[in-house]
Coordinates of C-alpha atoms in Angstrom, one line a residue:
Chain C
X1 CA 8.6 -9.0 -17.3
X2 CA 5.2 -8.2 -15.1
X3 CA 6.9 -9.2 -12.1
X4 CA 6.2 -5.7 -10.3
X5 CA 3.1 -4.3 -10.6
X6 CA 2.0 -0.5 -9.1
X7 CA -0.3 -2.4 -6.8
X8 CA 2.2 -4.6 -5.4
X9 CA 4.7 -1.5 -4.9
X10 CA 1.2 0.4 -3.1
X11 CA 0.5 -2.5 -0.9
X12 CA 4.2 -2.7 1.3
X13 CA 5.5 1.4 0.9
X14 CA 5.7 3.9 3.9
X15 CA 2.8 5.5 3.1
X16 CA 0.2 3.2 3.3
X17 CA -0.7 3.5 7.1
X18 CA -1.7 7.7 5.8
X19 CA -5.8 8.4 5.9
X20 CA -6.5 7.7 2.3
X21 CA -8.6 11.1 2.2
X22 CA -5.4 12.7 3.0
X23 CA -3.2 11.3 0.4
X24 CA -5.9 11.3 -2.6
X25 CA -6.6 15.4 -1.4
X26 CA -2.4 15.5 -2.1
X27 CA -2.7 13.8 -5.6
X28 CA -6.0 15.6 -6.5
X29 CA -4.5 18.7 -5.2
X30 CA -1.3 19.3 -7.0
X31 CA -2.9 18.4 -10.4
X32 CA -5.6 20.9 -9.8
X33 CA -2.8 23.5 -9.2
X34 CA -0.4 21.9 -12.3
X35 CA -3.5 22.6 -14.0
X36 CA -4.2 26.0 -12.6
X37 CA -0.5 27.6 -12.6
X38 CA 0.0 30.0 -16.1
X39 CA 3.6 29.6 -15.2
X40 CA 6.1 26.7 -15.8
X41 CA 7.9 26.4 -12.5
X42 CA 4.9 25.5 -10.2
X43 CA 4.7 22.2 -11.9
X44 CA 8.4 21.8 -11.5
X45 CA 7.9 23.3 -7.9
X46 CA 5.1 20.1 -7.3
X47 CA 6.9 17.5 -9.2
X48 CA 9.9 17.4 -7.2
X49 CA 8.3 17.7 -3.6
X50 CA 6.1 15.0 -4.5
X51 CA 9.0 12.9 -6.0
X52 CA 10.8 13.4 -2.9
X53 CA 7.7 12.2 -0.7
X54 CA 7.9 9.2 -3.3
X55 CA 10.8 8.5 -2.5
X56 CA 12.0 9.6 0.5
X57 CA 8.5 8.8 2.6
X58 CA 6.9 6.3 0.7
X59 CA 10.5 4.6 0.2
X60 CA 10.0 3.6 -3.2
X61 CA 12.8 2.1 -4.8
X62 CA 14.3 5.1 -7.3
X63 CA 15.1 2.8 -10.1
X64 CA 11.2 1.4 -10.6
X65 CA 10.2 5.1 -10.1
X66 CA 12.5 6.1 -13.0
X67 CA 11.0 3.5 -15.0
X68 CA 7.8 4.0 -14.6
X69 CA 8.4 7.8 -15.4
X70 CA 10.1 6.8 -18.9
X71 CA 7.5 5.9 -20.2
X72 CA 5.1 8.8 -20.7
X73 CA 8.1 11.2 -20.6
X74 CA 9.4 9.7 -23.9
X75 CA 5.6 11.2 -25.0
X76 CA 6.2 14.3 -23.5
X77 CA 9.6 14.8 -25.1
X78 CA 7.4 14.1 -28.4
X79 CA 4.8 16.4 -28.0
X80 CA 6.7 18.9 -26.6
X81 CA 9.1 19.1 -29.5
X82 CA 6.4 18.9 -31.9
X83 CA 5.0 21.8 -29.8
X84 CA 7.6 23.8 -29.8
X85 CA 8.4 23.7 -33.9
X86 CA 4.8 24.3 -35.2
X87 CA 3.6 27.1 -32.7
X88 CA 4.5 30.5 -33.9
X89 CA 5.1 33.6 -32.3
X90 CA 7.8 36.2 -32.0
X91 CA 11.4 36.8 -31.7
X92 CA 12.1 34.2 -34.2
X93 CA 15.6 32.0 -33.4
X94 CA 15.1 29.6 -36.6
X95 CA 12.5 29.2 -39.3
X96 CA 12.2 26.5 -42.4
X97 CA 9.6 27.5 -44.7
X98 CA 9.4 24.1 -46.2
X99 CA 6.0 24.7 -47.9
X100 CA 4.3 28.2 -49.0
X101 CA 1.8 27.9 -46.4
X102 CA 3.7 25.8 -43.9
X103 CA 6.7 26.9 -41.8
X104 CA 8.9 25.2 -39.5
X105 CA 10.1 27.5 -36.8
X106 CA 11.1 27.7 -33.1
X107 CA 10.7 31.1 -31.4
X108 CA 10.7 32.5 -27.7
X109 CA 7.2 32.1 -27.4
X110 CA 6.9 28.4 -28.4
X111 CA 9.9 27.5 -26.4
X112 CA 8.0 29.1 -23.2
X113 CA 4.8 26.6 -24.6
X114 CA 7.2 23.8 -24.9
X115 CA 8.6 24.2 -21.5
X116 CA 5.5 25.2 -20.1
X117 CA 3.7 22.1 -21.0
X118 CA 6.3 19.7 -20.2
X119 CA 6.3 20.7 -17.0
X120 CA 3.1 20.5 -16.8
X121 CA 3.4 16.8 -17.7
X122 CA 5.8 16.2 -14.9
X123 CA 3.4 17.7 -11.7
X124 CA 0.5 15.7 -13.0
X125 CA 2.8 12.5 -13.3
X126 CA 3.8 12.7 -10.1
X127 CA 1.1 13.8 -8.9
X128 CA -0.9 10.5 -10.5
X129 CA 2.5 8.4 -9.8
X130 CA 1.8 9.4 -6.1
X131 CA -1.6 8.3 -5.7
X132 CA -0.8 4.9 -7.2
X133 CA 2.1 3.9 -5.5
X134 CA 0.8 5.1 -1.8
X135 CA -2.5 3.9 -1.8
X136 CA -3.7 0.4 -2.3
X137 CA -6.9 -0.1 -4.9
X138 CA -8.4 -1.3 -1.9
X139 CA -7.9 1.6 0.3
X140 CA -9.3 3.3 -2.5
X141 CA -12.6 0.9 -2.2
X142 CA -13.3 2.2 1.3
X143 CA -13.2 5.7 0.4
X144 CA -15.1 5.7 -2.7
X145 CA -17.9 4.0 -0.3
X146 CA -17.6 6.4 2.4
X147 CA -17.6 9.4 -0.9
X148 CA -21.0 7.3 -1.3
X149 CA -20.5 6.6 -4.9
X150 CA -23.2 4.2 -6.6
X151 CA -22.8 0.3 -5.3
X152 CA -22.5 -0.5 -8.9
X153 CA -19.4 1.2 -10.0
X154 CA -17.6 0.4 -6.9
X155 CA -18.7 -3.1 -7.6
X156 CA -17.5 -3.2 -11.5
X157 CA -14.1 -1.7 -9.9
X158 CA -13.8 -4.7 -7.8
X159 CA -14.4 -7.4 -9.9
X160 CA -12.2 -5.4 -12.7
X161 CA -9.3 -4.9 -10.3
X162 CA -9.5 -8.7 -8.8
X163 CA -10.0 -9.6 -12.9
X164 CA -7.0 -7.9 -13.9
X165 CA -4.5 -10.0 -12.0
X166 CA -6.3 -13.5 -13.1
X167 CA -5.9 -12.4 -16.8
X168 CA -2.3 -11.3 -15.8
X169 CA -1.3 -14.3 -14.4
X170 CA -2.9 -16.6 -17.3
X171 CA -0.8 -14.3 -19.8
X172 CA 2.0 -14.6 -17.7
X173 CA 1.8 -18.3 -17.3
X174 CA 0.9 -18.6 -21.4
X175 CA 4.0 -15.9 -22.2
X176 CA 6.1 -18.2 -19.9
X177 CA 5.3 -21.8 -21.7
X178 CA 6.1 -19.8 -25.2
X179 CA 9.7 -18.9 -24.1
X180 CA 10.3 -22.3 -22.9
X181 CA 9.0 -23.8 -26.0
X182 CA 11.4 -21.4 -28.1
X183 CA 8.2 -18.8 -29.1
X184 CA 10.3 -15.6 -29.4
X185 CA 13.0 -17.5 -31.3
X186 CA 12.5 -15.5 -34.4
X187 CA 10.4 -12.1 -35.6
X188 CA 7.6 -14.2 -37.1
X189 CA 7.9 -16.5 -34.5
X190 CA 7.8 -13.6 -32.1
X191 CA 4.6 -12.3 -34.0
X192 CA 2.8 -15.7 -34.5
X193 CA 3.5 -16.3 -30.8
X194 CA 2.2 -12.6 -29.5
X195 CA -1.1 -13.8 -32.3
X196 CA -1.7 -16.7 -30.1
X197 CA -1.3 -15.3 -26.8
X198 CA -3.7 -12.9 -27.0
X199 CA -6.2 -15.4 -28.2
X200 CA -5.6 -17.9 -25.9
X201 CA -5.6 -14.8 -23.0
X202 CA -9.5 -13.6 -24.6
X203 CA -10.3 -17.5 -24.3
X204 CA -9.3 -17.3 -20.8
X205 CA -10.8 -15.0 -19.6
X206 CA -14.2 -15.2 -20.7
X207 CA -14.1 -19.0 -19.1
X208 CA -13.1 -17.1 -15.8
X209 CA -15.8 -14.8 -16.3
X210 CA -18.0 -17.5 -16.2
X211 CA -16.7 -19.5 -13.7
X212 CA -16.7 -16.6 -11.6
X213 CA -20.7 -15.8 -12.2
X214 CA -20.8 -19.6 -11.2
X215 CA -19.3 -18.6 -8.1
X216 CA -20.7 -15.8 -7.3
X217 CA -23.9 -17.7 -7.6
X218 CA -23.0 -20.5 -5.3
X219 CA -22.2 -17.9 -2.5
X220 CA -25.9 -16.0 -2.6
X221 CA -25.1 -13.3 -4.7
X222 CA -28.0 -10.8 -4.7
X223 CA -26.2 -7.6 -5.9
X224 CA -23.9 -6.8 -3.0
X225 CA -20.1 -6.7 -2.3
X226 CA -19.1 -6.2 1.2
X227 CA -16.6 -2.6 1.9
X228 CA -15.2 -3.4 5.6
X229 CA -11.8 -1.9 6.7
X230 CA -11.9 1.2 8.3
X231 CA -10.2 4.1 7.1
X232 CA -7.0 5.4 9.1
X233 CA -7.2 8.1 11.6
X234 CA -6.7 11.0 10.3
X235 CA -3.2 12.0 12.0
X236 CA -2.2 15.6 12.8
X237 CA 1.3 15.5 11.0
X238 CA 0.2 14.2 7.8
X239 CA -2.7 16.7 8.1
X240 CA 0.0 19.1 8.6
X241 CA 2.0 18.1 5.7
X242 CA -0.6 18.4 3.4
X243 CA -2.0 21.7 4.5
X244 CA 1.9 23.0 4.1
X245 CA 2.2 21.6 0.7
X246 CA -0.9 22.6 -0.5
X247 CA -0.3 26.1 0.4
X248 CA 2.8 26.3 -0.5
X249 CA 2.3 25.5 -4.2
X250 CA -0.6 28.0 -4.3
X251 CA 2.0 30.3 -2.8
X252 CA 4.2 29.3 -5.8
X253 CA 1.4 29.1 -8.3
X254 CA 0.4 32.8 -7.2
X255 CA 3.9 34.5 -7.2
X256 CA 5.3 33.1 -10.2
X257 CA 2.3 34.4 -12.3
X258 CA 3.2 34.4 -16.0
X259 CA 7.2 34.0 -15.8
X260 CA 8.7 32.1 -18.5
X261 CA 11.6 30.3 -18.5
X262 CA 13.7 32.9 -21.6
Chain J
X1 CA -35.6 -37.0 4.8
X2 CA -32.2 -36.6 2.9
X3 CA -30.1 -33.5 2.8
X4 CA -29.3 -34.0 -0.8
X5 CA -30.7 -36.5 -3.3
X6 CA -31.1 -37.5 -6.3
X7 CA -33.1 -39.5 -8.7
X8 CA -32.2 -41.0 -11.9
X9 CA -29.9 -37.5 -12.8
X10 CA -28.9 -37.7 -16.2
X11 CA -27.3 -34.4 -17.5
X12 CA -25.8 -33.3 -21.1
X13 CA -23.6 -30.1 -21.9
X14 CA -25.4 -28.7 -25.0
X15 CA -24.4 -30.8 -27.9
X16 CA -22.3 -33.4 -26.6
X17 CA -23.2 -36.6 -25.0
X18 CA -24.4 -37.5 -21.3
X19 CA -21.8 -35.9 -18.8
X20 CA -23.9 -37.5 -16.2
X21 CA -26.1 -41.0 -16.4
X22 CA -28.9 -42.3 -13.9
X23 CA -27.3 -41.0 -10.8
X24 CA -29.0 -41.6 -7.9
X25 CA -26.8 -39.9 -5.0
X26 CA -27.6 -39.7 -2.0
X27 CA -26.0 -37.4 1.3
X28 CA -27.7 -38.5 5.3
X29 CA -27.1 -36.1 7.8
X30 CA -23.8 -35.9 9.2
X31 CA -21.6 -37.7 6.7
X32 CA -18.5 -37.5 5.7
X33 CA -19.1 -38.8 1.7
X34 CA -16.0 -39.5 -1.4
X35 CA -16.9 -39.2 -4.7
X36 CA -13.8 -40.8 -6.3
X37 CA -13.5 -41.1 -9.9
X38 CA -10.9 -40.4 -12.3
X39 CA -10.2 -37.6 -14.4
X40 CA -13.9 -36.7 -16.5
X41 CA -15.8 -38.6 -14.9
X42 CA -18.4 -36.2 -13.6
X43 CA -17.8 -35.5 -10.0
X44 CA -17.6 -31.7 -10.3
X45 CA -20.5 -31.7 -13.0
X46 CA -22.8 -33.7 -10.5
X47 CA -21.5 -31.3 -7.6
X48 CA -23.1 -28.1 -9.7
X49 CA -26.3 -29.7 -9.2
X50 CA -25.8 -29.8 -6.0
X51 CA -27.0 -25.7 -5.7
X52 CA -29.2 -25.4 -8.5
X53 CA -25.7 -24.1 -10.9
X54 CA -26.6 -26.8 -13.3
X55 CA -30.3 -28.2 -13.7
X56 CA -30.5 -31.6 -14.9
X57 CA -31.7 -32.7 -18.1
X58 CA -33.9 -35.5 -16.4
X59 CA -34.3 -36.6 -13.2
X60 CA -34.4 -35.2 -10.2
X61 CA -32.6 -33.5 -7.3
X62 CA -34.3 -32.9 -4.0
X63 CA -32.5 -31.1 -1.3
X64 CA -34.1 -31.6 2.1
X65 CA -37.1 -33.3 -0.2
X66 CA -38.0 -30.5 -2.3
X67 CA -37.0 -30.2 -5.4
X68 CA -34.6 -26.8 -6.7
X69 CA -37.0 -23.9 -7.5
X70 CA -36.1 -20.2 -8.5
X71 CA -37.7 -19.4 -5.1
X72 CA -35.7 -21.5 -2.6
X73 CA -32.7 -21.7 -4.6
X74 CA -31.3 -19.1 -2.1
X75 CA -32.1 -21.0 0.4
X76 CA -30.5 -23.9 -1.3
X77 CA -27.2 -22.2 -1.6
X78 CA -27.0 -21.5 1.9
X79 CA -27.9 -24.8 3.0
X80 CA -25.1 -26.0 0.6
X81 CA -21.6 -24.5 0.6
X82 CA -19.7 -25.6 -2.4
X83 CA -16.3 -25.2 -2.8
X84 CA -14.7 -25.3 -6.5
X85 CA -11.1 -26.9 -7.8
X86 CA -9.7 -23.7 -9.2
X87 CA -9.4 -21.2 -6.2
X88 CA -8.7 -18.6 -8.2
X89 CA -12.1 -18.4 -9.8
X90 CA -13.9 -18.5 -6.3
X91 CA -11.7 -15.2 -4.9
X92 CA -13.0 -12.5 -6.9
X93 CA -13.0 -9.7 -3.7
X94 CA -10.4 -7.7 -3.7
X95 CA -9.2 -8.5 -0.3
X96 CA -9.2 -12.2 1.6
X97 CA -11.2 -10.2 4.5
X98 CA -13.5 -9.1 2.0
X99 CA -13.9 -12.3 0.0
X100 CA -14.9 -14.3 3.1
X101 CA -17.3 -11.7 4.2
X102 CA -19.5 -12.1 0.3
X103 CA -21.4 -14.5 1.1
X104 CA -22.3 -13.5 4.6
X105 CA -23.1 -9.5 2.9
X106 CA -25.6 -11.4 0.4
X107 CA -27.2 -13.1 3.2
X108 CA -28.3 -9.6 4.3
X109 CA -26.6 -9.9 7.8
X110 CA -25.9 -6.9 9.8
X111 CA -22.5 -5.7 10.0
X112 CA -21.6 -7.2 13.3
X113 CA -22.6 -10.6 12.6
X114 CA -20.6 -10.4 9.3
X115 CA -17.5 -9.2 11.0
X116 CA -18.0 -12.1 13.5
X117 CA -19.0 -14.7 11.1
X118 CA -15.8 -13.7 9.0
X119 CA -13.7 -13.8 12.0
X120 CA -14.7 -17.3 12.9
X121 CA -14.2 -18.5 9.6
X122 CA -10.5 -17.6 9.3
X123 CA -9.9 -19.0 12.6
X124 CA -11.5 -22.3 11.5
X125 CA -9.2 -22.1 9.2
X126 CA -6.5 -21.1 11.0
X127 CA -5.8 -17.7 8.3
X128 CA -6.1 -15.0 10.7
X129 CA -2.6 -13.1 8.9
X130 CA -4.0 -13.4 6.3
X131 CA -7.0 -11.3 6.3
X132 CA -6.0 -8.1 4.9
X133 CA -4.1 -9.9 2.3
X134 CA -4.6 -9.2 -1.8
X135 CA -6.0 -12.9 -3.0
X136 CA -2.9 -12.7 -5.8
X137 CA -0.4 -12.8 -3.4
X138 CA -1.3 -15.9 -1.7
X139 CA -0.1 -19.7 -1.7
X140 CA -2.0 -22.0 -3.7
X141 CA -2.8 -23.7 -0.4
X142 CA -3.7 -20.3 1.8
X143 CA -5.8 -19.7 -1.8
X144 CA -7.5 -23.1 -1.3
X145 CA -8.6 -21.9 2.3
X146 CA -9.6 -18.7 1.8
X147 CA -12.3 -20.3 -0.4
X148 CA -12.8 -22.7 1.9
X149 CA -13.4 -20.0 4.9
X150 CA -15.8 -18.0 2.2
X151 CA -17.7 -21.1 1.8
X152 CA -18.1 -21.9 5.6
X153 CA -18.6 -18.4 6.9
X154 CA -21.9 -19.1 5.2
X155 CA -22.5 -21.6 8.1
X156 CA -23.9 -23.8 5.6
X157 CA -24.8 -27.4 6.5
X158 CA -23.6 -29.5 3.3
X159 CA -19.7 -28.6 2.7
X160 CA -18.9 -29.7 -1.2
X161 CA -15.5 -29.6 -1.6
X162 CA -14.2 -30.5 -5.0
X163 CA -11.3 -31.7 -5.4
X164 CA -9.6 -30.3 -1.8
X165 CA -6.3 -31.8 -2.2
X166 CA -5.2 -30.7 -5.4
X167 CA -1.9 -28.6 -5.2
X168 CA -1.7 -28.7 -1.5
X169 CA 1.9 -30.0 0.2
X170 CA 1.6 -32.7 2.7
X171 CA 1.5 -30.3 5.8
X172 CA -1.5 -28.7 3.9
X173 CA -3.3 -31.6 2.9
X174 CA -2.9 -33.0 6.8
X175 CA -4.6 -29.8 8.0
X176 CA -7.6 -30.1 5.5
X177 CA -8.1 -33.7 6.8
X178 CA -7.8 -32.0 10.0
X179 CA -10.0 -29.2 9.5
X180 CA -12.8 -31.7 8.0
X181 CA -12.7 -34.5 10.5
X182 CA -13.2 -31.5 13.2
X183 CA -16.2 -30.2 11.6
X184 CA -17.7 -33.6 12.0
X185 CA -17.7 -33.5 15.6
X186 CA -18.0 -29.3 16.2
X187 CA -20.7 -28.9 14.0
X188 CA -22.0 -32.2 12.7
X189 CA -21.6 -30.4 9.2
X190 CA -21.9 -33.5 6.4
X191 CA -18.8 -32.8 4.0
X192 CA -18.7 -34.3 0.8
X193 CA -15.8 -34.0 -1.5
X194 CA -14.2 -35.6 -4.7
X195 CA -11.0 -37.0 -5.2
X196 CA -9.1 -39.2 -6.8
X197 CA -5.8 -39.5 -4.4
X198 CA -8.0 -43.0 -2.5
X199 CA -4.9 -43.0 0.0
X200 CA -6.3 -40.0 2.1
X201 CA -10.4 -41.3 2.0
X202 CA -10.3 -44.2 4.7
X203 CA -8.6 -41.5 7.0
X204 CA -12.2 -39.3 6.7
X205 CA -14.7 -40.9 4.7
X206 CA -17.7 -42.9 6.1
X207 CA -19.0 -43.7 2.8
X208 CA -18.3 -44.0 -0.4
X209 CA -19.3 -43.3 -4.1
X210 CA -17.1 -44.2 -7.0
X211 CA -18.0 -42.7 -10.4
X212 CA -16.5 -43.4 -14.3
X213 CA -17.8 -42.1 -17.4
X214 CA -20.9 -39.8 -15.8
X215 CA -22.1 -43.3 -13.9
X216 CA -22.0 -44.4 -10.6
X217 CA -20.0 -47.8 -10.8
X218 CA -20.0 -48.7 -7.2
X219 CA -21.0 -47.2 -3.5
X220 CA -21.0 -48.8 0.1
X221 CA -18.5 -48.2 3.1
X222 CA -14.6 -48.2 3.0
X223 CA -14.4 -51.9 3.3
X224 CA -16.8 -52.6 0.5
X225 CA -15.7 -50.5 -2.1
X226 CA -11.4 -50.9 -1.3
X227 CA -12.1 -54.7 -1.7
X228 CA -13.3 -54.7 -5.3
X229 CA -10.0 -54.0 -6.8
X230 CA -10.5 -55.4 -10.3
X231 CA -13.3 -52.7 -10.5
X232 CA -11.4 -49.7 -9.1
X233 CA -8.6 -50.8 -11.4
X234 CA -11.2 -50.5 -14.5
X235 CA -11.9 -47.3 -13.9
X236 CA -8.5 -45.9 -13.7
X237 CA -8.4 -45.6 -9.7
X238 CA -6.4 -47.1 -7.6
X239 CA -6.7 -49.0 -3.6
X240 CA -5.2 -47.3 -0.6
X241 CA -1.0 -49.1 0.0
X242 CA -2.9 -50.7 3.3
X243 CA -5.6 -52.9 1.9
X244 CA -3.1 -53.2 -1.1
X245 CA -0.6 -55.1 1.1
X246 CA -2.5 -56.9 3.0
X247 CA -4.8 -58.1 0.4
X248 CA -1.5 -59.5 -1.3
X249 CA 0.3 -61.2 2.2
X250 CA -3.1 -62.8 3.2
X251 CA -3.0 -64.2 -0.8
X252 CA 0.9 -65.4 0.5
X253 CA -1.0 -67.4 3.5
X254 CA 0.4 -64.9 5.7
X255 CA -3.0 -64.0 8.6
X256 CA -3.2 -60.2 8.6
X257 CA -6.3 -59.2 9.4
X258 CA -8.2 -56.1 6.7
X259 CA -7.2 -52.8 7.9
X260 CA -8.0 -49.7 5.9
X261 CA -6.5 -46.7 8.0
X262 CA -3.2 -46.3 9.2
X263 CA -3.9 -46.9 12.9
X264 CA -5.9 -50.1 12.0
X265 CA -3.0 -51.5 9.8
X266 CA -0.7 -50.9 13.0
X267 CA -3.2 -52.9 14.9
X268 CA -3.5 -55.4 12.3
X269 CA 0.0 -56.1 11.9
X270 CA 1.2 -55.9 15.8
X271 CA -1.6 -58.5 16.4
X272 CA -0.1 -60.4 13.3
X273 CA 3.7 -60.2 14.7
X274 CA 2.4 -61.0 18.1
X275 CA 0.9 -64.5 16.9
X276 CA 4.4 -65.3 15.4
X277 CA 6.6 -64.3 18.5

């Protein structure tokens, strides 16, 4: 069920020996140009280099890709239909008036926002689907200390982060002793079981909050989480790579311009 | 002058009754010290005292003769190292490199001392691999050392391990004894830990403390405390196969001399056979 997290997928792919600047300038990049681009196939243009680097350079495994991209697509596919029925325009293709002051209708214009956002949806995806499954939390750690953001946030993010995977593994662990025990059997089963996990998981975890103010205590704690690891060099042909992606999709964003898809 | 001591320590969790009751405790300078006692009985309430975690409700604790104040408590928790039974509430840092290197960052050392400090801890040890692991990835026993190594890299000079066998496999729990009988003679560290498996305390411990019901029931050396059986059996511990055995052949008339530890017993019974031959 949890058995592959993002993390664990970040920690061992082919990416992770990259400078950390460099693959958090790729992320940040392409959604900035997603986000600039009027037109729909930049996005398209960003979301299937970067799924190739995915897959390709960071050798992620395509089926726990797909899955992971399910998930908000299934929103997209939503939104974008709901886009594309209530947003006017012209050249009108079909058209419900179901109330006097309420229309159904789907026209080239809302097709073009449909497709447009959608695509949208994809670059950024990736985009965010990139950053998470090349670079470690950790990596990210260093960085954010060499960015000099406040102690205190990057502190929070630590003890969140190491948090996250205590609470998982109690849930796991809790979610595990219901099956054996027949907790799932039935739907109110299912739903008095789901009831108890989640209290039993809040329980948990605020006695390993305290434990771990306990230990943090014991080891001196004044305020101050040690950042060591050095960032990786920052190497000439992933330099390279970026800079040619980079330009290339403003290249793209620039010559497509406003061109719609009908 | 004691390292640790205390004096009549009687302590109650709010609202229930005495989790600990007139203990006086007390740890000499390069000891190796067992706490045995069975499951509840106060061992890793009375080892929170130890660095000021818990204050006691009466009584007192006195660590190098002083008693815990909110100015030396700092001081305190270098001087003692504890080392908790759940790992995984003691490796909160991201990374193992990074959780070992805590305490020495709070200490206010420069980098390069931390780096080195950290270093020497692994290798101690013997987790080198592992130090640019995640902590959720790891072995219960690599877990159990990596909190280990963040307690030592503190260089403190009281190690309080609770409970330091618990989940290891044999290989790991021959390493720990290892790894504690070194310290005795590399850095005349004292080490005390809790326990209730007594098979493994001959092997390191030079003296003992057995606790039941937030008391201490009985104290003294390996020899003294293994032969009250009737009492260990009372409060729901056991004695070491060794003493066990002999205990009942010298009963049979048979003339094996007391051993506690492995090598003795060998003695003991090759002295035993040689008699007969």
């Amino acid at each position: 069920m949890f058995e592959e997290l993002l993390e664990d997928i970040a920690q061992k792919n082919g990416l992770r020996e990259v400078n950390t600047n460099l693959k958090l300038a790729t992320g940040l990049g392409a959604i900035l140009l997603c986000l600039l681009s009027s037109s729909y196939f930049p996005p398209l243009f960003i979301a299937l280099v970067l799924t190739g680097a995915i897959l390709f350079l960071a050798r992620v495994d395509p089926k726990t890709y797909a899955e992971l991209f399910i998930v908000p697509l299934w929103f997209a596919v939503m939104s974008v239909a709901g886009i594309i029925l209530i947003s006017g325009g012209q050249d009108i293709f079909w058209k419900w008036d179901i109330l006097p002051s309420f229309s159904l209708s789907i026209t080239r214009d809302s097709i073009n926002q449909g497709i447009f956002v959608f695509c949208r949806v994809l670059g950024g995806m990736s985009a965010l689907c990139f950053i998470s499954l090349t670079t470690p939390m950790t990596n990210i750690f260093t960085v954010l200390r060499q960015w000099r953001i406040p102690e205190i946030i990057i502190e929070l993010m630590m003890i969140i982060y190491r948090t996250i995977f205590i609470l998982m593994d109690q849930v796991v662990q809790i979610y595990t002793a219901q099956v054996m025990r027949l907790g799932y059997s039935t739907v109110k089963e299912s739903i008095h079981s789901c009831a108890t996990l989640c209290g039993a998981a809040f329980i948990a975890s605020w006695d390993a909050g305290e434990d771990l103010v306990q230990a943090m205590d014991a080891r001196c704690y004044t305020g101050k989480f040690a950042v060591l690891g050095e960032n990786r060099p920052v190497e000439r042909g992933p330099l390279l790579a970026l800079f040619a992606f980079l330009s290339l999709s403003a290249a793209v964003v620039i010559f497509s311009g406003n061109s719609t898809i009908i | 002058m004691h390292l640790i001591e205390t004096r009549d320590l009687c302590y109650s969790y709010s609202g229930s009754s005495r989790a600990l009751d007139g203990i006086n405790f007390i740890a000499p300078r390069n000891a190796r010290i067992a706490v045995l006692g069975s499951n509840g009985a106060g061992k890793s309430t009375l080892f929170k005292h130890f660095n000021g975690i818990f204050k006691p409700t009466s009584g007192s604790i006195l660590i190098r003769g002083e008693p815990i104040t909110k100015q030396n408590v700092r001081e305190v928790r270098k001087f003692v190292g504890i080392v908790f039974q759940n790992a995984d509430d003691q490796i909160f840092a991201p990374t193992v490199e990074l959780d070992v290197a805590f305490g020495p960052t709070n200490l206010g050392l420069d980098e390069e001392t931390i780096h080195h400090r950290v270093r020497e801890a692994l290798h101690i040890m013997g987790i080198e691999d592992l130090a640019g692991r995640v902590p959720h990835h790891l072995s219960g026993g690599e877990k159990k050392r990596v909190a280990i190594a963040g307690a030592i890299a503190m260089e403190p000079e009281v190690l309080v391990l609770d409970e330091p066998t618990a989940g290891l496999d044999p290989k790991g729990i021959h390493d720990l004894l290892g790894f504690i009988s070194d310290l005795k003679k590399s850095s005349g560290m004292t080490v005390i830990f809790s326990t209730h498996d007594v098979s493994l305390v001959p092997e390191i411990a030079d003296y003992i403390y057995v606790m039941s019901k937030g008391r201490i029931v009985a104290q003294g050396t390996v020899a003294e405390v293994f032969s009250q059986t009737e009492l260990l059996k009372s409060v729901r511990l056991d004695v070491p196969h060794y003493p066990k055995l002999i205990k009942s052949l010298q009963e049979k008339g048979i003339p094996v001399s007391m051993a506690f530890t492995f090598e003795e017993a060998e003695k003991a019974f090759l002295e035993a056979f040689k008699g007969r031959s």
